[in-house]
Amino acid sequence: MINRVKEKLETALEDWEMMKNAAESESEECAERFEMNFYKFIDELKLWYQHLNQPPSTIEEAENLSEIREMIDRLPAPLELNFLTELELIIEGEDRVRFD
């Protein structure tokens, strides 16, 4: 299951790079694609978390998991806060509210 999370992360990171390098005429489409795939990654992360035998109960515990640490290390700095916010919502059992 963690492999699916990593695959989704890889897709989001590829989209992040495309978005950074996109021409102005393509930037909106690239941004939407990145956002969609970032949240697919988060959804997959949530599924993985829910299937852990002993899921962490705090963000600090989660950050100490090798799998989470590896993801954080792969994320560009501007995405870390978004990731940690989403992770905290997962730990707290809250559903994210998105406004499009």
PDB file of N, CA and C in Angstrom:
ATOM      1  N   MET A   1       0.823  -1.198   0.000  1.00  0.00           N
ATOM      2  CA  MET A   1       0.000   0.000   0.000  1.00  0.00           C
ATOM      3  C   MET A   1       0.872   1.269   0.000  1.00  0.00           C
ATOM      4  N   ILE A   2       2.001   1.232   0.682  1.00  0.00           N
ATOM      5  CA  ILE A   2       2.880   2.402   0.709  1.00  0.00           C
ATOM      6  C   ILE A   2       3.421   2.708  -0.686  1.00  0.00           C
ATOM      7  N   ASN A   3       3.544   1.683  -1.520  1.00  0.00           N
ATOM      8  CA  ASN A   3       4.014   1.919  -2.885  1.00  0.00           C
ATOM      9  C   ASN A   3       3.036   2.776  -3.677  1.00  0.00           C
ATOM     10  N   ARG A   4       1.761   2.606  -3.429  1.00  0.00           N
ATOM     11  CA  ARG A   4       0.755   3.438  -4.103  1.00  0.00           C
ATOM     12  C   ARG A   4       0.876   4.885  -3.655  1.00  0.00           C
ATOM     13  N   VAL A   5       1.143   5.079  -2.372  1.00  0.00           N
ATOM     14  CA  VAL A   5       1.339   6.430  -1.843  1.00  0.00           C
ATOM     15  C   VAL A   5       2.542   7.075  -2.538  1.00  0.00           C
ATOM     16  N   LYS A   6       3.627   6.315  -2.639  1.00  0.00           N
ATOM     17  CA  LYS A   6       4.839   6.836  -3.272  1.00  0.00           C
ATOM     18  C   LYS A   6       4.614   7.151  -4.748  1.00  0.00           C
ATOM     19  N   GLU A   7       3.839   6.313  -5.432  1.00  0.00           N
ATOM     20  CA  GLU A   7       3.519   6.570  -6.845  1.00  0.00           C
ATOM     21  C   GLU A   7       2.734   7.870  -6.997  1.00  0.00           C
ATOM     22  N   LYS A   8       1.762   8.079  -6.125  1.00  0.00           N
ATOM     23  CA  LYS A   8       0.956   9.299  -6.183  1.00  0.00           C
ATOM     24  C   LYS A   8       1.811  10.519  -5.858  1.00  0.00           C
ATOM     25  N   LEU A   9       2.730  10.373  -4.901  1.00  0.00           N
ATOM     26  CA  LEU A   9       3.645  11.458  -4.571  1.00  0.00           C
ATOM     27  C   LEU A   9       4.502  11.792  -5.787  1.00  0.00           C
ATOM     28  N   GLU A  10       5.012  10.773  -6.451  1.00  0.00           N
ATOM     29  CA  GLU A  10       5.858  10.968  -7.634  1.00  0.00           C
ATOM     30  C   GLU A  10       5.107  11.751  -8.700  1.00  0.00           C
ATOM     31  N   THR A  11       3.858  11.391  -8.945  1.00  0.00           N
ATOM     32  CA  THR A  11       3.042  12.090  -9.939  1.00  0.00           C
ATOM     33  C   THR A  11       2.860  13.559  -9.550  1.00  0.00           C
ATOM     34  N   ALA A  12       2.558  13.800  -8.276  1.00  0.00           N
ATOM     35  CA  ALA A  12       2.382  15.180  -7.806  1.00  0.00           C
ATOM     36  C   ALA A  12       3.674  15.977  -7.949  1.00  0.00           C
ATOM     37  N   LEU A  13       4.801  15.361  -7.647  1.00  0.00           N
ATOM     38  CA  LEU A  13       6.084  16.060  -7.769  1.00  0.00           C
ATOM     39  C   LEU A  13       6.418  16.373  -9.229  1.00  0.00           C
ATOM     40  N   GLU A  14       6.084  15.447 -10.127  1.00  0.00           N
ATOM     41  CA  GLU A  14       6.284  15.700 -11.556  1.00  0.00           C
ATOM     42  C   GLU A  14       5.421  16.880 -12.001  1.00  0.00           C
ATOM     43  N   ASP A  15       4.183  16.905 -11.509  1.00  0.00           N
ATOM     44  CA  ASP A  15       3.281  18.010 -11.853  1.00  0.00           C
ATOM     45  C   ASP A  15       3.786  19.330 -11.276  1.00  0.00           C
ATOM     46  N   TRP A  16       4.371  19.273 -10.087  1.00  0.00           N
ATOM     47  CA  TRP A  16       4.934  20.469  -9.463  1.00  0.00           C
ATOM     48  C   TRP A  16       6.032  21.054 -10.354  1.00  0.00           C
ATOM     49  N   GLU A  17       6.891  20.186 -10.863  1.00  0.00           N
ATOM     50  CA  GLU A  17       7.979  20.643 -11.743  1.00  0.00           C
ATOM     51  C   GLU A  17       7.422  21.216 -13.039  1.00  0.00           C
ATOM     52  N   MET A  18       6.415  20.564 -13.607  1.00  0.00           N
ATOM     53  CA  MET A  18       5.797  21.070 -14.836  1.00  0.00           C
ATOM     54  C   MET A  18       5.159  22.433 -14.580  1.00  0.00           C
ATOM     55  N   MET A  19       4.513  22.575 -13.434  1.00  0.00           N
ATOM     56  CA  MET A  19       3.848  23.821 -13.095  1.00  0.00           C
ATOM     57  C   MET A  19       4.875  24.951 -12.956  1.00  0.00           C
ATOM     58  N   LYS A  20       5.998  24.657 -12.327  1.00  0.00           N
ATOM     59  CA  LYS A  20       7.041  25.671 -12.141  1.00  0.00           C
ATOM     60  C   LYS A  20       7.609  26.147 -13.472  1.00  0.00           C
ATOM     61  N   ASN A  21       7.670  25.253 -14.447  1.00  0.00           N
ATOM     62  CA  ASN A  21       8.300  25.566 -15.726  1.00  0.00           C
ATOM     63  C   ASN A  21       7.309  25.871 -16.842  1.00  0.00           C
ATOM     64  N   ALA A  22       6.038  25.926 -16.500  1.00  0.00           N
ATOM     65  CA  ALA A  22       5.004  26.109 -17.527  1.00  0.00           C
ATOM     66  C   ALA A  22       5.005  27.530 -18.075  1.00  0.00           C
ATOM     67  N   ALA A  23       4.696  27.619 -19.328  1.00  0.00           N
ATOM     68  CA  ALA A  23       4.480  28.927 -19.944  1.00  0.00           C
ATOM     69  C   ALA A  23       3.209  29.530 -19.349  1.00  0.00           C
ATOM     70  N   GLU A  24       3.112  30.827 -19.405  1.00  0.00           N
ATOM     71  CA  GLU A  24       1.958  31.505 -18.805  1.00  0.00           C
ATOM     72  C   GLU A  24       0.636  30.956 -19.327  1.00  0.00           C
ATOM     73  N   SER A  25       0.592  30.641 -20.606  1.00  0.00           N
ATOM     74  CA  SER A  25      -0.647  30.136 -21.211  1.00  0.00           C
ATOM     75  C   SER A  25      -1.033  28.754 -20.688  1.00  0.00           C
ATOM     76  N   GLU A  26      -0.072  28.019 -20.127  1.00  0.00           N
ATOM     77  CA  GLU A  26      -0.336  26.665 -19.612  1.00  0.00           C
ATOM     78  C   GLU A  26      -0.389  26.620 -18.095  1.00  0.00           C
ATOM     79  N   SER A  27      -0.091  27.714 -17.432  1.00  0.00           N
ATOM     80  CA  SER A  27       0.089  27.693 -15.986  1.00  0.00           C
ATOM     81  C   SER A  27      -1.162  27.287 -15.210  1.00  0.00           C
ATOM     82  N   GLU A  28      -2.326  27.772 -15.639  1.00  0.00           N
ATOM     83  CA  GLU A  28      -3.555  27.434 -14.917  1.00  0.00           C
ATOM     84  C   GLU A  28      -3.855  25.943 -15.013  1.00  0.00           C
ATOM     85  N   GLU A  29      -3.726  25.402 -16.212  1.00  0.00           N
ATOM     86  CA  GLU A  29      -3.969  23.967 -16.414  1.00  0.00           C
ATOM     87  C   GLU A  29      -2.990  23.128 -15.592  1.00  0.00           C
ATOM     88  N   CYS A  30      -1.724  23.524 -15.586  1.00  0.00           N
ATOM     89  CA  CYS A  30      -0.706  22.796 -14.815  1.00  0.00           C
ATOM     90  C   CYS A  30      -0.980  22.877 -13.320  1.00  0.00           C
ATOM     91  N   ALA A  31      -1.411  24.041 -12.860  1.00  0.00           N
ATOM     92  CA  ALA A  31      -1.715  24.219 -11.441  1.00  0.00           C
ATOM     93  C   ALA A  31      -2.896  23.337 -11.027  1.00  0.00           C
ATOM     94  N   GLU A  32      -3.912  23.282 -11.876  1.00  0.00           N
ATOM     95  CA  GLU A  32      -5.073  22.443 -11.571  1.00  0.00           C
ATOM     96  C   GLU A  32      -4.689  20.969 -11.553  1.00  0.00           C
ATOM     97  N   ARG A  33      -3.860  20.574 -12.488  1.00  0.00           N
ATOM     98  CA  ARG A  33      -3.410  19.181 -12.541  1.00  0.00           C
ATOM     99  C   ARG A  33      -2.588  18.845 -11.293  1.00  0.00           C
ATOM    100  N   PHE A  34      -1.697  19.759 -10.909  1.00  0.00           N
ATOM    101  CA  PHE A  34      -0.904  19.533  -9.704  1.00  0.00           C
ATOM    102  C   PHE A  34      -1.823  19.382  -8.489  1.00  0.00           C
ATOM    103  N   GLU A  35      -2.757  20.304  -8.331  1.00  0.00           N
ATOM    104  CA  GLU A  35      -3.650  20.262  -7.170  1.00  0.00           C
ATOM    105  C   GLU A  35      -4.422  18.940  -7.126  1.00  0.00           C
ATOM    106  N   MET A  36      -4.958  18.536  -8.265  1.00  0.00           N
ATOM    107  CA  MET A  36      -5.716  17.284  -8.331  1.00  0.00           C
ATOM    108  C   MET A  36      -4.840  16.104  -7.896  1.00  0.00           C
ATOM    109  N   ASN A  37      -3.625  16.038  -8.427  1.00  0.00           N
ATOM    110  CA  ASN A  37      -2.760  14.908  -8.106  1.00  0.00           C
ATOM    111  C   ASN A  37      -2.170  14.989  -6.702  1.00  0.00           C
ATOM    112  N   PHE A  38      -1.981  16.195  -6.188  1.00  0.00           N
ATOM    113  CA  PHE A  38      -1.531  16.329  -4.807  1.00  0.00           C
ATOM    114  C   PHE A  38      -2.585  15.743  -3.868  1.00  0.00           C
ATOM    115  N   TYR A  39      -3.846  16.045  -4.124  1.00  0.00           N
ATOM    116  CA  TYR A  39      -4.904  15.526  -3.250  1.00  0.00           C
ATOM    117  C   TYR A  39      -5.177  14.043  -3.474  1.00  0.00           C
ATOM    118  N   LYS A  40      -4.881  13.523  -4.652  1.00  0.00           N
ATOM    119  CA  LYS A  40      -4.932  12.065  -4.837  1.00  0.00           C
ATOM    120  C   LYS A  40      -3.853  11.412  -3.972  1.00  0.00           C
ATOM    121  N   PHE A  41      -2.690  12.040  -3.929  1.00  0.00           N
ATOM    122  CA  PHE A  41      -1.606  11.568  -3.054  1.00  0.00           C
ATOM    123  C   PHE A  41      -2.063  11.592  -1.595  1.00  0.00           C
ATOM    124  N   ILE A  42      -2.678  12.677  -1.173  1.00  0.00           N
ATOM    125  CA  ILE A  42      -3.146  12.796   0.213  1.00  0.00           C
ATOM    126  C   ILE A  42      -4.214  11.741   0.510  1.00  0.00           C
ATOM    127  N   ASP A  43      -5.114  11.501  -0.431  1.00  0.00           N
ATOM    128  CA  ASP A  43      -6.149  10.470  -0.240  1.00  0.00           C
ATOM    129  C   ASP A  43      -5.513   9.092  -0.066  1.00  0.00           C
ATOM    130  N   GLU A  44      -4.495   8.813  -0.856  1.00  0.00           N
ATOM    131  CA  GLU A  44      -3.794   7.521  -0.762  1.00  0.00           C
ATOM    132  C   GLU A  44      -3.041   7.429   0.576  1.00  0.00           C
ATOM    133  N   LEU A  45      -2.464   8.534   0.995  1.00  0.00           N
ATOM    134  CA  LEU A  45      -1.776   8.589   2.291  1.00  0.00           C
ATOM    135  C   LEU A  45      -2.755   8.291   3.425  1.00  0.00           C
ATOM    136  N   LYS A  46      -3.938   8.858   3.327  1.00  0.00           N
ATOM    137  CA  LYS A  46      -4.967   8.636   4.347  1.00  0.00           C
ATOM    138  C   LYS A  46      -5.350   7.159   4.419  1.00  0.00           C
ATOM    139  N   LEU A  47      -5.528   6.518   3.278  1.00  0.00           N
ATOM    140  CA  LEU A  47      -5.840   5.087   3.260  1.00  0.00           C
ATOM    141  C   LEU A  47      -4.723   4.271   3.916  1.00  0.00           C
ATOM    142  N   TRP A  48      -3.496   4.589   3.575  1.00  0.00           N
ATOM    143  CA  TRP A  48      -2.349   3.892   4.154  1.00  0.00           C
ATOM    144  C   TRP A  48      -2.340   4.084   5.674  1.00  0.00           C
ATOM    145  N   TYR A  49      -2.524   5.320   6.111  1.00  0.00           N
ATOM    146  CA  TYR A  49      -2.528   5.641   7.546  1.00  0.00           C
ATOM    147  C   TYR A  49      -3.617   4.851   8.281  1.00  0.00           C
ATOM    148  N   GLN A  50      -4.793   4.781   7.689  1.00  0.00           N
ATOM    149  CA  GLN A  50      -5.917   4.093   8.330  1.00  0.00           C
ATOM    150  C   GLN A  50      -5.689   2.589   8.446  1.00  0.00           C
ATOM    151  N   HIS A  51      -4.770   2.044   7.660  1.00  0.00           N
ATOM    152  CA  HIS A  51      -4.493   0.614   7.709  1.00  0.00           C
ATOM    153  C   HIS A  51      -3.268   0.263   8.557  1.00  0.00           C
ATOM    154  N   LEU A  52      -2.655   1.258   9.157  1.00  0.00           N
ATOM    155  CA  LEU A  52      -1.522   0.970  10.042  1.00  0.00           C
ATOM    156  C   LEU A  52      -2.022   0.251  11.293  1.00  0.00           C
ATOM    157  N   ASN A  53      -1.215  -0.699  11.801  1.00  0.00           N
ATOM    158  CA  ASN A  53      -1.597  -1.407  13.028  1.00  0.00           C
ATOM    159  C   ASN A  53      -1.696  -0.462  14.208  1.00  0.00           C
ATOM    160  N   GLN A  54      -0.728   0.423  14.328  1.00  0.00           N
ATOM    161  CA  GLN A  54      -0.744   1.416  15.401  1.00  0.00           C
ATOM    162  C   GLN A  54      -0.454   2.792  14.798  1.00  0.00           C
ATOM    163  N   PRO A  55      -1.491   3.437  14.268  1.00  0.00           N
ATOM    164  CA  PRO A  55      -1.260   4.742  13.655  1.00  0.00           C
ATOM    165  C   PRO A  55      -0.823   5.775  14.691  1.00  0.00           C
ATOM    166  N   PRO A  56       0.063   6.672  14.301  1.00  0.00           N
ATOM    167  CA  PRO A  56       0.505   7.709  15.233  1.00  0.00           C
ATOM    168  C   PRO A  56      -0.674   8.561  15.678  1.00  0.00           C
ATOM    169  N   SER A  57      -0.617   9.041  16.902  1.00  0.00           N
ATOM    170  CA  SER A  57      -1.716   9.859  17.417  1.00  0.00           C
ATOM    171  C   SER A  57      -1.365  11.346  17.439  1.00  0.00           C
ATOM    172  N   THR A  58      -0.109  11.682  17.118  1.00  0.00           N
ATOM    173  CA  THR A  58       0.296  13.089  17.054  1.00  0.00           C
ATOM    174  C   THR A  58       1.097  13.313  15.779  1.00  0.00           C
ATOM    175  N   ILE A  59       1.182  14.570  15.386  1.00  0.00           N
ATOM    176  CA  ILE A  59       1.953  14.916  14.196  1.00  0.00           C
ATOM    177  C   ILE A  59       3.430  14.589  14.421  1.00  0.00           C
ATOM    178  N   GLU A  60       3.895  14.773  15.640  1.00  0.00           N
ATOM    179  CA  GLU A  60       5.298  14.472  15.953  1.00  0.00           C
ATOM    180  C   GLU A  60       5.593  12.989  15.771  1.00  0.00           C
ATOM    181  N   GLU A  61       4.694  12.144  16.246  1.00  0.00           N
ATOM    182  CA  GLU A  61       4.866  10.693  16.074  1.00  0.00           C
ATOM    183  C   GLU A  61       4.851  10.338  14.589  1.00  0.00           C
ATOM    184  N   ALA A  62       3.940  10.949  13.857  1.00  0.00           N
ATOM    185  CA  ALA A  62       3.840  10.666  12.418  1.00  0.00           C
ATOM    186  C   ALA A  62       5.117  11.078  11.708  1.00  0.00           C
ATOM    187  N   GLU A  63       5.658  12.238  12.061  1.00  0.00           N
ATOM    188  CA  GLU A  63       6.880  12.717  11.417  1.00  0.00           C
ATOM    189  C   GLU A  63       8.064  11.793  11.683  1.00  0.00           C
ATOM    190  N   ASN A  64       7.983  11.010  12.746  1.00  0.00           N
ATOM    191  CA  ASN A  64       9.071  10.086  13.071  1.00  0.00           C
ATOM    192  C   ASN A  64       8.976   8.758  12.325  1.00  0.00           C
ATOM    193  N   LEU A  65       7.861   8.515  11.653  1.00  0.00           N
ATOM    194  CA  LEU A  65       7.753   7.300  10.846  1.00  0.00           C
ATOM    195  C   LEU A  65       8.687   7.445   9.647  1.00  0.00           C
ATOM    196  N   SER A  66       9.429   6.417   9.348  1.00  0.00           N
ATOM    197  CA  SER A  66      10.394   6.505   8.248  1.00  0.00           C
ATOM    198  C   SER A  66       9.710   6.821   6.916  1.00  0.00           C
ATOM    199  N   GLU A  67       8.526   6.261   6.693  1.00  0.00           N
ATOM    200  CA  GLU A  67       7.814   6.504   5.443  1.00  0.00           C
ATOM    201  C   GLU A  67       7.422   7.984   5.313  1.00  0.00           C
ATOM    202  N   ILE A  68       6.953   8.567   6.404  1.00  0.00           N
ATOM    203  CA  ILE A  68       6.555   9.979   6.396  1.00  0.00           C
ATOM    204  C   ILE A  68       7.787  10.865   6.246  1.00  0.00           C
ATOM    205  N   ARG A  69       8.837  10.535   6.968  1.00  0.00           N
ATOM    206  CA  ARG A  69      10.078  11.310   6.890  1.00  0.00           C
ATOM    207  C   ARG A  69      10.605  11.310   5.453  1.00  0.00           C
ATOM    208  N   GLU A  70      10.531  10.163   4.794  1.00  0.00           N
ATOM    209  CA  GLU A  70      10.981  10.058   3.401  1.00  0.00           C
ATOM    210  C   GLU A  70      10.155  10.975   2.493  1.00  0.00           C
ATOM    211  N   MET A  71       8.837  11.023   2.721  1.00  0.00           N
ATOM    212  CA  MET A  71       7.978  11.892   1.919  1.00  0.00           C
ATOM    213  C   MET A  71       8.321  13.360   2.155  1.00  0.00           C
ATOM    214  N   ILE A  72       8.492  13.728   3.410  1.00  0.00           N
ATOM    215  CA  ILE A  72       8.824  15.117   3.738  1.00  0.00           C
ATOM    216  C   ILE A  72      10.135  15.509   3.070  1.00  0.00           C
ATOM    217  N   ASP A  73      11.090  14.610   3.105  1.00  0.00           N
ATOM    218  CA  ASP A  73      12.396  14.891   2.501  1.00  0.00           C
ATOM    219  C   ASP A  73      12.303  15.087   0.992  1.00  0.00           C
ATOM    220  N   ARG A  74      11.328  14.468   0.360  1.00  0.00           N
ATOM    221  CA  ARG A  74      11.171  14.579  -1.101  1.00  0.00           C
ATOM    222  C   ARG A  74      10.423  15.842  -1.509  1.00  0.00           C
ATOM    223  N   LEU A  75       9.660  16.404  -0.588  1.00  0.00           N
ATOM    224  CA  LEU A  75       8.824  17.553  -0.930  1.00  0.00           C
ATOM    225  C   LEU A  75       9.630  18.835  -1.050  1.00  0.00           C
ATOM    226  N   PRO A  76       9.313  19.653  -2.053  1.00  0.00           N
ATOM    227  CA  PRO A  76       9.914  20.979  -2.113  1.00  0.00           C
ATOM    228  C   PRO A  76       9.434  21.789  -0.897  1.00  0.00           C
ATOM    229  N   ALA A  77      10.263  22.684  -0.402  1.00  0.00           N
ATOM    230  CA  ALA A  77       9.937  23.465   0.792  1.00  0.00           C
ATOM    231  C   ALA A  77       8.542  24.100   0.746  1.00  0.00           C
ATOM    232  N   PRO A  78       8.112  24.679  -0.381  1.00  0.00           N
ATOM    233  CA  PRO A  78       6.775  25.307  -0.398  1.00  0.00           C
ATOM    234  C   PRO A  78       5.624  24.331  -0.163  1.00  0.00           C
ATOM    235  N   LEU A  79       5.860  23.034  -0.327  1.00  0.00           N
ATOM    236  CA  LEU A  79       4.782  22.050  -0.156  1.00  0.00           C
ATOM    237  C   LEU A  79       4.764  21.412   1.230  1.00  0.00           C
ATOM    238  N   GLU A  80       5.816  21.598   2.000  1.00  0.00           N
ATOM    239  CA  GLU A  80       5.891  20.931   3.304  1.00  0.00           C
ATOM    240  C   GLU A  80       4.746  21.318   4.222  1.00  0.00           C
ATOM    241  N   LEU A  81       4.443  22.599   4.316  1.00  0.00           N
ATOM    242  CA  LEU A  81       3.371  23.046   5.202  1.00  0.00           C
ATOM    243  C   LEU A  81       2.032  22.455   4.779  1.00  0.00           C
ATOM    244  N   ASN A  82       1.756  22.467   3.473  1.00  0.00           N
ATOM    245  CA  ASN A  82       0.505  21.861   2.986  1.00  0.00           C
ATOM    246  C   ASN A  82       0.431  20.390   3.379  1.00  0.00           C
ATOM    247  N   PHE A  83       1.531  19.685   3.180  1.00  0.00           N
ATOM    248  CA  PHE A  83       1.577  18.263   3.505  1.00  0.00           C
ATOM    249  C   PHE A  83       1.336  18.048   4.998  1.00  0.00           C
ATOM    250  N   LEU A  84       2.035  18.807   5.838  1.00  0.00           N
ATOM    251  CA  LEU A  84       1.896  18.630   7.286  1.00  0.00           C
ATOM    252  C   LEU A  84       0.493  18.992   7.763  1.00  0.00           C
ATOM    253  N   THR A  85      -0.110  19.990   7.139  1.00  0.00           N
ATOM    254  CA  THR A  85      -1.492  20.350   7.479  1.00  0.00           C
ATOM    255  C   THR A  85      -2.432  19.207   7.143  1.00  0.00           C
ATOM    256  N   GLU A  86      -2.270  18.639   5.950  1.00  0.00           N
ATOM    257  CA  GLU A  86      -3.112  17.506   5.541  1.00  0.00           C
ATOM    258  C   GLU A  86      -2.872  16.294   6.436  1.00  0.00           C
ATOM    259  N   LEU A  87      -1.622  16.051   6.791  1.00  0.00           N
ATOM    260  CA  LEU A  87      -1.289  14.932   7.670  1.00  0.00           C
ATOM    261  C   LEU A  87      -1.944  15.106   9.037  1.00  0.00           C
ATOM    262  N   GLU A  88      -1.916  16.317   9.544  1.00  0.00           N
ATOM    263  CA  GLU A  88      -2.546  16.586  10.835  1.00  0.00           C
ATOM    264  C   GLU A  88      -4.049  16.327  10.776  1.00  0.00           C
ATOM    265  N   LEU A  89      -4.687  16.728   9.678  1.00  0.00           N
ATOM    266  CA  LEU A  89      -6.122  16.462   9.518  1.00  0.00           C
ATOM    267  C   LEU A  89      -6.396  14.959   9.491  1.00  0.00           C
ATOM    268  N   ILE A  90      -5.523  14.209   8.839  1.00  0.00           N
ATOM    269  CA  ILE A  90      -5.670  12.752   8.790  1.00  0.00           C
ATOM    270  C   ILE A  90      -5.569  12.182  10.200  1.00  0.00           C
ATOM    271  N   ILE A  91      -4.577  12.606  10.947  1.00  0.00           N
ATOM    272  CA  ILE A  91      -4.363  12.101  12.308  1.00  0.00           C
ATOM    273  C   ILE A  91      -5.555  12.429  13.199  1.00  0.00           C
ATOM    274  N   GLU A  92      -6.093  13.629  13.032  1.00  0.00           N
ATOM    275  CA  GLU A  92      -7.229  14.063  13.847  1.00  0.00           C
ATOM    276  C   GLU A  92      -8.551  13.480  13.368  1.00  0.00           C
ATOM    277  N   GLY A  93      -8.517  12.780  12.238  1.00  0.00           N
ATOM    278  CA  GLY A  93      -9.738  12.146  11.720  1.00  0.00           C
ATOM    279  C   GLY A  93     -10.700  13.124  11.085  1.00  0.00           C
ATOM    280  N   GLU A  94     -10.193  14.285  10.695  1.00  0.00           N
ATOM    281  CA  GLU A  94     -11.054  15.294  10.078  1.00  0.00           C
ATOM    282  C   GLU A  94     -10.980  15.167   8.565  1.00  0.00           C
ATOM    283  N   ASP A  95     -12.105  15.402   7.923  1.00  0.00           N
ATOM    284  CA  ASP A  95     -12.142  15.432   6.469  1.00  0.00           C
ATOM    285  C   ASP A  95     -11.785  16.834   6.009  1.00  0.00           C
ATOM    286  N   ARG A  96     -11.005  16.905   4.956  1.00  0.00           N
ATOM    287  CA  ARG A  96     -10.610  18.211   4.438  1.00  0.00           C
ATOM    288  C   ARG A  96     -11.789  18.833   3.710  1.00  0.00           C
ATOM    289  N   VAL A  97     -11.848  20.131   3.793  1.00  0.00           N
ATOM    290  CA  VAL A  97     -12.858  20.890   3.066  1.00  0.00           C
ATOM    291  C   VAL A  97     -12.133  21.682   2.011  1.00  0.00           C
ATOM    292  N   ARG A  98     -12.484  21.422   0.753  1.00  0.00           N
ATOM    293  CA  ARG A  98     -11.832  22.120  -0.358  1.00  0.00           C
ATOM    294  C   ARG A  98     -12.817  23.033  -1.036  1.00  0.00           C
ATOM    295  N   PHE A  99     -12.322  24.188  -1.392  1.00  0.00           N
ATOM    296  CA  PHE A  99     -13.125  25.154  -2.122  1.00  0.00           C
ATOM    297  C   PHE A  99     -12.509  25.309  -3.501  1.00  0.00           C
ATOM    298  N   ASP A 100     -13.281  25.035  -4.530  1.00  0.00           N
ATOM    299  CA  ASP A 100     -12.778  25.176  -5.902  1.00  0.00           C
ATOM    300  C   ASP A 100     -13.315  26.444  -6.516  1.00  0.00           C
TER     301      ASP A 100
END
